[in-house]
């Protein structure tokens, strides 16, 4: 009997559940899906469990192999997670405060600088400089 996982809590776990559900509907094993998508089986397993996030490239490839729109998988995961507000609130809590430049940093602003026309690249290594 397969080992039961705990219910998904994080967004990554919900994304993994959505991928796993689509994989089962497509009647694919993890090994089949990983091979067809060109990704290591270990990475797929960790991503499905939610311990490793999918890259955008991997996610698009997996969705293509399963013939399911990637947006449908993400919409399902987001709905099961609790919505965008919850996702943004979770990520906001983990973000570091933005680093700002203070007057004490004494960084001079020089504005937009336009190079003189004489500095234009008119030298061709094959023919030498133009006169």
Coordinates of N, CA and C in Angstrom, one line a residue:
X1 N 0.8 -1.2 0.0 CA 0.0 0.0 0.0 C 0.9 1.2 0.0
X2 N 0.6 2.2 -0.9 CA 1.4 3.4 -0.9 C 1.4 4.2 0.4
X3 N 2.5 4.9 0.7 CA 2.6 5.7 1.8 C 1.7 7.0 1.6
X4 N 0.9 7.3 2.6 CA 0.1 8.5 2.5 C 0.9 9.7 2.9
X5 N 0.7 10.8 2.1 CA 1.4 12.0 2.5 C 0.5 12.9 3.3
X6 N 1.1 13.8 4.0 CA 0.3 14.7 4.8 C -0.4 15.7 3.8
X7 N -1.5 16.3 4.2 CA -2.2 17.3 3.3 C -1.2 18.4 3.0
X8 N -1.4 18.9 1.7 CA -0.6 20.1 1.3 C -0.8 21.3 2.1
X9 N 0.3 22.0 2.5 CA 0.2 23.2 3.2 C 0.8 24.4 2.5
X10 N 1.9 24.2 1.9 CA 2.6 25.3 1.2 C 2.1 25.4 -0.2
X11 N 2.3 26.5 -0.9 CA 1.9 26.6 -2.3 C 2.6 25.6 -3.2
X12 N 3.9 25.4 -2.9 CA 4.7 24.5 -3.7 C 4.1 23.1 -3.6
X13 N 3.6 22.7 -2.4 CA 3.0 21.4 -2.2 C 1.7 21.3 -3.0
X14 N 0.9 22.4 -3.1 CA -0.3 22.4 -3.8 C 0.0 22.3 -5.3
X15 N 1.1 23.0 -5.8 CA 1.5 22.8 -7.2 C 1.9 21.4 -7.5
X16 N 2.6 20.8 -6.6 CA 3.0 19.4 -6.7 C 1.8 18.5 -6.8
X17 N 0.8 18.7 -6.0 CA -0.5 18.0 -6.0 C -1.2 18.1 -7.3
X18 N -1.2 19.3 -7.9 CA -1.9 19.6 -9.2 C -1.1 18.8 -10.3
X19 N 0.2 18.8 -10.2 CA 1.0 18.1 -11.3 C 0.7 16.6 -11.1
X20 N 0.7 16.1 -9.9 CA 0.5 14.7 -9.6 C -0.9 14.2 -10.1
X21 N -1.9 15.0 -9.8 CA -3.2 14.7 -10.3 C -3.3 14.6 -11.8
X22 N -2.7 15.6 -12.5 CA -2.7 15.6 -13.9 C -1.9 14.4 -14.5
X23 N -0.8 14.1 -13.8 CA 0.0 12.9 -14.2 C -0.8 11.7 -14.1
X24 N -1.6 11.5 -13.1 CA -2.4 10.3 -12.9 C -3.5 10.3 -13.9
X25 N -4.1 11.4 -14.2 CA -5.2 11.5 -15.2 C -4.6 11.1 -16.6
X26 N -3.4 11.5 -16.8 CA -2.7 11.2 -18.1 C -2.2 9.7 -18.1
X27 N -2.4 9.0 -17.0 CA -1.9 7.6 -16.8 C -0.4 7.5 -17.1
X28 N 0.3 8.4 -16.5 CA 1.8 8.4 -16.5 C 2.4 8.1 -15.2
X29 N 3.5 7.4 -15.1 CA 4.2 7.3 -13.9 C 5.2 8.5 -13.8
X30 N 5.8 8.7 -12.6 CA 6.7 9.7 -12.4 C 7.9 9.5 -13.4
X31 N 8.3 8.3 -13.5 CA 9.5 7.9 -14.4 C 9.2 8.3 -15.8
X32 N 8.0 7.9 -16.3 CA 7.6 8.3 -17.7 C 7.5 9.8 -17.9
X33 N 6.9 10.5 -16.9 CA 6.8 11.9 -17.0 C 8.2 12.6 -17.0
X34 N 9.0 12.2 -16.1 CA 10.4 12.8 -16.0 C 11.1 12.6 -17.3
X35 N 11.1 11.4 -17.8 CA 11.8 11.0 -19.1 C 11.3 11.9 -20.2
X36 N 9.9 11.9 -20.4 CA 9.3 12.7 -21.5 C 9.6 14.2 -21.4
X37 N 9.7 14.7 -20.1 CA 9.9 16.1 -19.9 C 11.4 16.5 -19.9
X38 N 12.3 15.4 -19.9 CA 13.7 15.7 -19.9 C 14.3 16.2 -18.6
X39 N 13.7 15.7 -17.5 CA 14.2 16.2 -16.2 C 14.5 15.0 -15.3
X40 N 15.5 15.1 -14.4 CA 15.8 14.0 -13.5 C 14.6 13.6 -12.7
X41 N 14.4 12.3 -12.5 CA 13.3 11.7 -11.7 C 13.4 12.2 -10.3
X42 N 14.5 12.4 -9.7 CA 14.7 12.8 -8.3 C 14.1 14.3 -8.2
X43 N 14.4 15.1 -9.2 CA 13.9 16.5 -9.2 C 12.4 16.5 -9.2
X44 N 11.8 15.7 -10.1 CA 10.4 15.6 -10.3 C 9.7 15.2 -9.0
X45 N 10.3 14.1 -8.3 CA 9.7 13.6 -7.1 C 9.8 14.7 -6.0
X46 N 10.9 15.4 -5.9 CA 11.0 16.4 -4.8 C 10.0 17.6 -5.1
X47 N 9.9 17.9 -6.4 CA 9.0 19.0 -6.8 C 7.5 18.6 -6.5
X48 N 7.2 17.4 -6.8 CA 5.8 16.9 -6.5 C 5.5 16.9 -5.0
X49 N 6.5 16.6 -4.2 CA 6.3 16.6 -2.8 C 6.4 18.1 -2.2
X50 N 6.8 19.0 -3.0 CA 6.8 20.4 -2.6 C 8.1 20.8 -1.9
X51 N 9.1 20.0 -1.9 CA 10.3 20.3 -1.2 C 11.3 21.1 -2.1
X52 N 11.0 21.1 -3.4 CA 11.8 21.8 -4.4 C 10.8 22.4 -5.4
X53 N 10.9 23.8 -5.6 CA 9.9 24.4 -6.6 C 10.3 24.0 -8.0
X54 N 9.2 23.9 -8.8 CA 9.4 23.6 -10.3 C 10.0 24.9 -10.9
X55 N 10.9 24.8 -11.9 CA 11.3 26.0 -12.6 C 10.2 26.2 -13.7
X56 N 10.1 27.4 -14.2 CA 9.1 27.7 -15.2 C 9.3 26.8 -16.4
X57 N 10.5 26.6 -16.8 CA 10.8 25.7 -18.0 C 10.3 24.3 -17.7
X58 N 10.6 23.7 -16.5 CA 10.2 22.4 -16.2 C 8.7 22.3 -16.2
X59 N 8.0 23.3 -15.6 CA 6.6 23.3 -15.5 C 5.9 23.3 -16.8
X60 N 6.4 24.1 -17.7 CA 5.9 24.2 -19.1 C 6.1 22.9 -19.8
X61 N 7.2 22.3 -19.7 CA 7.5 21.0 -20.3 C 6.6 19.9 -19.8
X62 N 6.4 19.8 -18.5 CA 5.5 18.9 -17.8 C 4.1 19.0 -18.3
X63 N 3.6 20.3 -18.3 CA 2.3 20.5 -18.8 C 2.1 20.1 -20.2
X64 N 3.1 20.3 -21.1 CA 3.0 19.9 -22.5 C 3.0 18.4 -22.6
X65 N 3.8 17.7 -21.8 CA 3.8 16.2 -21.9 C 2.4 15.7 -21.5
X66 N 1.8 16.3 -20.4 CA 0.5 15.8 -19.9 C -0.6 16.4 -20.7
X67 N -0.3 17.3 -21.7 CA -1.3 17.9 -22.5 C -2.4 18.6 -21.7
X68 N -1.9 19.4 -20.7 CA -2.7 20.2 -19.9 C -2.2 21.6 -19.9
X69 N -3.0 22.6 -20.0 CA -2.4 24.0 -20.0 C -1.8 24.3 -18.6
X70 N -0.6 24.9 -18.7 CA 0.1 25.2 -17.4 C -0.7 26.1 -16.5
X71 N -1.5 27.0 -17.2 CA -2.3 27.9 -16.4 C -3.4 27.2 -15.6
X72 N -3.9 26.1 -16.2 CA -4.9 25.3 -15.5 C -4.3 24.6 -14.3
X73 N -3.1 24.1 -14.4 CA -2.5 23.5 -13.2 C -2.3 24.5 -12.1
X74 N -1.8 25.7 -12.5 CA -1.5 26.8 -11.5 C -2.8 27.3 -10.9
X75 N -3.8 27.4 -11.7 CA -5.1 27.9 -11.2 C -5.7 26.9 -10.2
X76 N -5.6 25.7 -10.5 CA -6.0 24.6 -9.5 C -5.2 24.7 -8.2
X77 N -3.9 24.8 -8.3 CA -3.1 24.9 -7.1 C -3.4 26.1 -6.3
X78 N -3.6 27.2 -7.0 CA -3.9 28.5 -6.3 C -5.2 28.4 -5.6
X79 N -6.2 27.8 -6.3 CA -7.6 27.7 -5.6 C -7.5 26.8 -4.4
X80 N -6.8 25.7 -4.5 CA -6.7 24.8 -3.4 C -5.9 25.4 -2.2
X81 N -4.9 26.2 -2.6 CA -4.1 26.9 -1.6 C -4.8 27.9 -0.7
X82 N -5.8 28.6 -1.4 CA -6.5 29.6 -0.6 C -6.5 30.9 -1.3
X83 N -6.0 31.0 -2.5 CA -6.1 32.2 -3.3 C -4.8 33.1 -3.3
X84 N -4.9 34.0 -4.2 CA -3.7 34.9 -4.4 C -3.4 35.8 -3.2
X85 N -4.5 36.2 -2.5 CA -4.2 37.0 -1.3 C -3.4 36.3 -0.3
X86 N -3.7 35.0 -0.1 CA -3.0 34.2 0.9 C -1.5 34.0 0.4
X87 N -1.4 33.8 -0.9 CA 0.0 33.6 -1.5 C 0.8 34.8 -1.3
X88 N 0.3 36.0 -1.6 CA 1.0 37.2 -1.5 C 1.3 37.5 -0.1
X89 N 0.4 37.3 0.8 CA 0.6 37.5 2.2 C 1.8 36.6 2.8
X90 N 1.8 35.4 2.3 CA 2.9 34.5 2.7 C 4.2 34.9 2.2
X91 N 4.3 35.3 1.0 CA 5.6 35.7 0.4 C 6.0 37.0 1.0
X92 N 5.1 37.9 1.2 CA 5.4 39.2 1.8 C 6.1 39.1 3.2
X93 N 5.6 38.1 3.9 CA 6.2 37.9 5.3 C 7.6 37.4 5.2
X94 N 8.0 36.7 4.1 CA 9.3 36.2 4.0 C 10.3 37.1 3.3
X95 N 9.8 38.2 2.7 CA 10.7 39.1 2.0 C 11.4 40.0 2.9
X96 N 12.6 40.3 2.5 CA 13.4 41.2 3.3 C 13.0 42.6 2.9
X97 N 13.2 43.5 3.9 CA 12.9 44.9 3.6 C 13.8 45.4 2.5
X98 N 13.2 46.3 1.6 CA 14.0 46.8 0.5 C 15.1 47.7 1.0
X99 N 16.3 47.5 0.3 CA 17.4 48.4 0.6 C 17.3 49.7 -0.1
X100 N 17.3 50.8 0.6 CA 17.2 52.1 0.0 C 18.5 52.8 0.1
X101 N 18.7 53.8 -0.9 CA 19.8 54.6 -0.8 C 19.5 55.8 0.0
X102 N 20.3 56.1 1.0 CA 20.1 57.2 1.9 C 21.0 58.3 1.5
X103 N 20.7 59.6 2.0 CA 21.6 60.7 1.7 C 23.0 60.4 2.3
X104 N 23.1 59.6 3.3 CA 24.4 59.4 3.9 C 25.3 58.6 3.0
X105 N 24.7 57.9 2.0 CA 25.5 57.1 1.0 C 26.3 58.0 0.1
X106 N 25.9 59.3 0.0 CA 26.6 60.3 -0.9 C 26.9 59.8 -2.3
X107 N 25.9 59.3 -3.0 CA 26.1 58.8 -4.3 C 25.7 60.0 -5.3
X108 N 26.6 60.5 -6.0 CA 26.3 61.6 -6.9 C 25.4 61.1 -8.1
X109 N 24.5 62.0 -8.5 CA 23.6 61.7 -9.6 C 24.2 62.5 -10.8
X110 N 24.5 61.9 -11.8 CA 25.1 62.6 -13.0 C 24.1 62.7 -14.1
X111 N 23.0 62.2 -14.0 CA 21.9 62.3 -15.0 C 22.3 61.6 -16.3
X112 N 21.6 61.9 -17.3 CA 21.8 61.2 -18.6 C 23.0 61.8 -19.3
X113 N 23.9 61.0 -19.7 CA 25.1 61.4 -20.3 C 25.1 60.9 -21.8
X114 N 25.4 61.9 -22.7 CA 25.4 61.5 -24.1 C 26.9 61.6 -24.5
X115 N 27.4 60.5 -25.1 CA 28.8 60.5 -25.6 C 28.9 61.4 -26.8
X116 N 30.0 62.2 -26.9 CA 30.2 63.0 -28.1 C 30.3 62.1 -29.4
X117 N 29.9 62.7 -30.5 CA 29.9 62.0 -31.8 C 31.3 61.5 -32.1
X118 N 32.4 62.2 -31.7 CA 33.7 61.7 -32.0 C 34.0 60.4 -31.3
X119 N 33.2 60.0 -30.3 CA 33.5 58.8 -29.6 C 32.7 57.6 -30.2
X120 N 32.0 57.9 -31.3 CA 31.3 56.8 -32.0 C 32.2 55.8 -32.5
X121 N 31.8 54.6 -32.5 CA 32.6 53.4 -33.0 C 32.7 53.4 -34.5
X122 N 33.7 54.1 -35.1 CA 33.9 54.1 -36.5 C 35.1 53.3 -36.9
X123 N 35.7 52.7 -36.0 CA 36.9 51.9 -36.3 C 36.5 50.5 -36.7
X124 N 37.0 50.0 -37.8 CA 36.8 48.7 -38.2 C 38.2 48.0 -38.1
X125 N 38.2 46.9 -37.3 CA 39.5 46.2 -37.1 C 40.1 45.7 -38.4
X126 N 39.3 45.5 -39.4 CA 39.8 44.9 -40.7 C 40.4 46.0 -41.5
X127 N 39.9 47.2 -41.5 CA 40.3 48.3 -42.4 C 41.0 49.4 -41.7
X128 N 41.0 49.4 -40.4 CA 41.7 50.5 -39.6 C 40.7 51.7 -39.5
X129 N 41.2 52.7 -38.8 CA 40.3 53.9 -38.5 C 40.0 54.7 -39.8
X130 N 38.8 55.2 -39.8 CA 38.4 56.1 -40.9 C 38.9 57.5 -40.7
X131 N 39.3 58.2 -41.7 CA 39.7 59.6 -41.5 C 38.6 60.5 -41.9

